[in-house]
PDB file of C-alpha atoms in Angstrom:
ATOM      1  CA  MET A   1       0.000   0.000   0.000  1.00  0.00           C
ATOM      2  CA  ALA A   2       1.278   3.493  -0.880  1.00  0.00           C
ATOM      3  CA  LYS A   3       2.302   5.880   1.837  1.00  0.00           C
ATOM      4  CA  LYS A   4      -0.083   8.771   2.416  1.00  0.00           C
ATOM      5  CA  CYS A   5       2.430  11.101   4.007  1.00  0.00           C
ATOM      6  CA  TYR A   6       6.027  12.278   3.783  1.00  0.00           C
ATOM      7  CA  THR A   7       8.354  12.360   6.755  1.00  0.00           C
ATOM      8  CA  VAL A   8      10.554  15.416   7.236  1.00  0.00           C
ATOM      9  CA  LEU A   9      13.463  15.161   9.679  1.00  0.00           C
ATOM     10  CA  VAL A  10      14.850  18.294  11.334  1.00  0.00           C
ATOM     11  CA  LEU A  11      18.388  17.953  12.727  1.00  0.00           C
ATOM     12  CA  PRO A  12      19.068  21.144  14.728  1.00  0.00           C
ATOM     13  CA  ASP A  13      22.488  20.302  16.313  1.00  0.00           C
ATOM     14  CA  ALA A  14      24.301  17.525  18.131  1.00  0.00           C
ATOM     15  CA  GLY A  15      22.815  18.291  21.554  1.00  0.00           C
ATOM     16  CA  SER A  16      19.139  18.380  20.515  1.00  0.00           C
ATOM     17  CA  HIS A  17      16.885  15.531  19.604  1.00  0.00           C
ATOM     18  CA  ILE A  18      15.710  14.827  16.050  1.00  0.00           C
ATOM     19  CA  ARG A  19      12.288  16.178  15.189  1.00  0.00           C
ATOM     20  CA  ARG A  20      10.019  14.369  12.770  1.00  0.00           C
ATOM     21  CA  PHE A  21       7.135  15.912  10.902  1.00  0.00           C
ATOM     22  CA  HIS A  22       4.634  13.916   8.912  1.00  0.00           C
ATOM     23  CA  ILE A  23       3.145  15.887   6.032  1.00  0.00           C
ATOM     24  CA  ALA A  24       0.191  14.467   4.136  1.00  0.00           C
ATOM     25  CA  LYS A  25       0.518  14.246   0.337  1.00  0.00           C
ATOM     26  CA  PRO A  26      -2.654  16.257  -0.361  1.00  0.00           C
ATOM     27  CA  LEU A  27      -1.436  19.014   1.970  1.00  0.00           C
ATOM     28  CA  LEU A  28       1.928  19.113   0.213  1.00  0.00           C
ATOM     29  CA  GLY A  29       0.147  19.286  -3.167  1.00  0.00           C
ATOM     30  CA  ALA A  30      -2.038  22.148  -1.950  1.00  0.00           C
ATOM     31  CA  LEU A  31       1.047  23.998  -0.664  1.00  0.00           C
ATOM     32  CA  ALA A  32       2.764  23.525  -4.029  1.00  0.00           C
ATOM     33  CA  VAL A  33      -0.258  24.868  -5.925  1.00  0.00           C
ATOM     34  CA  THR A  34      -0.526  27.832  -3.556  1.00  0.00           C
ATOM     35  CA  ALA A  35       3.168  28.633  -3.930  1.00  0.00           C
ATOM     36  CA  GLY A  36       2.822  28.386  -7.722  1.00  0.00           C
ATOM     37  CA  LEU A  37      -0.130  30.792  -7.712  1.00  0.00           C
ATOM     38  CA  PHE A  38       1.794  33.266  -5.550  1.00  0.00           C
ATOM     39  CA  PHE A  39       4.758  33.031  -7.925  1.00  0.00           C
ATOM     40  CA  VAL A  40       2.592  33.636 -11.024  1.00  0.00           C
ATOM     41  CA  THR A  41       0.840  36.547  -9.275  1.00  0.00           C
ATOM     42  CA  PHE A  42       4.209  38.044  -8.348  1.00  0.00           C
ATOM     43  CA  LEU A  43       5.412  37.779 -11.952  1.00  0.00           C
ATOM     44  CA  PHE A  44       2.168  39.353 -13.201  1.00  0.00           C
ATOM     45  CA  LEU A  45       2.521  42.286 -10.803  1.00  0.00           C
ATOM     46  CA  ILE A  46       6.119  42.847 -11.906  1.00  0.00           C
ATOM     47  CA  TYR A  47       4.986  42.760 -15.547  1.00  0.00           C
ATOM     48  CA  GLN A  48       2.200  45.266 -14.864  1.00  0.00           C
ATOM     49  CA  THR A  49       4.577  47.576 -12.995  1.00  0.00           C
ATOM     50  CA  VAL A  50       7.080  47.575 -15.847  1.00  0.00           C
ATOM     51  CA  SER A  51       4.289  48.084 -18.384  1.00  0.00           C
ATOM     52  CA  ARG A  52       2.801  51.021 -16.460  1.00  0.00           C
ATOM     53  CA  THR A  53       6.223  52.598 -16.048  1.00  0.00           C
ATOM     54  CA  GLY A  54       6.768  52.340 -19.799  1.00  0.00           C
ATOM     55  CA  GLN A  55       3.384  53.907 -20.498  1.00  0.00           C
ATOM     56  CA  ILE A  56       4.097  56.776 -18.123  1.00  0.00           C
ATOM     57  CA  LEU A  57       7.463  57.393 -19.766  1.00  0.00           C
ATOM     58  CA  GLU A  58       5.845  57.363 -23.212  1.00  0.00           C
ATOM     59  CA  LEU A  59       3.261  59.901 -22.049  1.00  0.00           C
ATOM     60  CA  ARG A  60       5.971  62.196 -20.713  1.00  0.00           C
ATOM     61  CA  GLN A  61       8.160  61.889 -23.785  1.00  0.00           C
ATOM     62  CA  PRO A  62       6.184  64.120 -26.201  1.00  0.00           C
ATOM     63  CA  GLU A  63       6.350  67.043 -23.775  1.00  0.00           C
ATOM     64  CA  GLN A  64      10.144  66.931 -23.951  1.00  0.00           C
ATOM     65  CA  TYR A  65      10.582  66.916 -27.691  1.00  0.00           C
ATOM     66  CA  GLN A  66       7.333  68.388 -28.962  1.00  0.00           C
ATOM     67  CA  ALA A  67       9.076  71.627 -29.871  1.00  0.00           C
ATOM     68  CA  SER A  68      11.709  69.795 -31.909  1.00  0.00           C
ATOM     69  CA  ARG A  69       8.990  67.891 -33.777  1.00  0.00           C
ATOM     70  CA  TRP A  70       7.237  71.175 -34.578  1.00  0.00           C
ATOM     71  CA  THR A  71      10.518  72.639 -35.802  1.00  0.00           C
ATOM     72  CA  SER A  72      11.127  69.666 -38.108  1.00  0.00           C
ATOM     73  CA  CYS A  73       7.573  69.907 -39.499  1.00  0.00           C
ATOM     74  CA  ARG A  74       8.018  73.603 -40.009  1.00  0.00           C
ATOM     75  CA  GLY A  75      11.295  72.884 -41.808  1.00  0.00           C
ATOM     76  CA  LEU A  76       9.500  70.502 -44.181  1.00  0.00           C
ATOM     77  CA  ASN A  77       6.861  73.097 -44.843  1.00  0.00           C
ATOM     78  CA  ASP A  78       9.541  75.728 -45.552  1.00  0.00           C
ATOM     79  CA  SER A  79      11.315  73.421 -48.008  1.00  0.00           C
ATOM     80  CA  ARG A  80       7.998  72.701 -49.726  1.00  0.00           C
ATOM     81  CA  ILE A  81       7.373  76.445 -50.099  1.00  0.00           C
ATOM     82  CA  LYS A  82      10.874  76.959 -51.481  1.00  0.00           C
ATOM     83  CA  TRP A  83      10.327  74.167 -54.011  1.00  0.00           C
ATOM     84  CA  ARG A  84       6.989  75.666 -55.079  1.00  0.00           C
ATOM     85  CA  ASN A  85       8.426  79.168 -55.418  1.00  0.00           C
ATOM     86  CA  SER A  86      11.482  77.998 -57.367  1.00  0.00           C
ATOM     87  CA  GLY A  87       9.317  77.122 -60.383  1.00  0.00           C
ATOM     88  CA  ASN A  88      10.540  73.510 -60.474  1.00  0.00           C
ATOM     89  CA  SER A  89       7.191  72.005 -59.541  1.00  0.00           C
ATOM     90  CA  THR A  90       5.736  69.573 -62.009  1.00  0.00           C
ATOM     91  CA  SER A  91       2.145  69.164 -63.041  1.00  0.00           C
ATOM     92  CA  VAL A  92       1.763  66.100 -60.831  1.00  0.00           C
ATOM     93  CA  TYR A  93       2.515  68.121 -57.725  1.00  0.00           C
ATOM     94  CA  GLU A  94       0.332  70.962 -58.865  1.00  0.00           C
ATOM     95  CA  ARG A  95      -2.683  68.630 -59.064  1.00  0.00           C
ATOM     96  CA  LEU A  96      -2.357  67.506 -55.438  1.00  0.00           C
ATOM     97  CA  PRO A  97      -5.042  69.063 -53.219  1.00  0.00           C
ATOM     98  CA  GLY A  98      -3.716  71.632 -50.833  1.00  0.00           C
ATOM     99  CA  TRP A  99      -0.359  71.949 -52.584  1.00  0.00           C
ATOM    100  CA  ARG A 100      -0.805  75.581 -53.475  1.00  0.00           C
TER     101      ARG A 100
END
């Protein structure tokens, strides 16, 4: 017949007596499942924390370089105006809506 419990021996030191604990197999299985759930929950919370931190950093980022993005867009617009005023525009570009 199969054993229904595990025996755990605790050996503190040479002067103390040996302690024996009998742990039932279902209890050990329940402890393993509980520890696994805690571990998965811990990993999920770490993942969520890292994800939230990334989202917060992405939300702050446009404030820092919004002016540089506007400057680059303005530079594109200025080059487009220069191209249009130079007389080198072709009929294809002239047909685009909002070009002139």
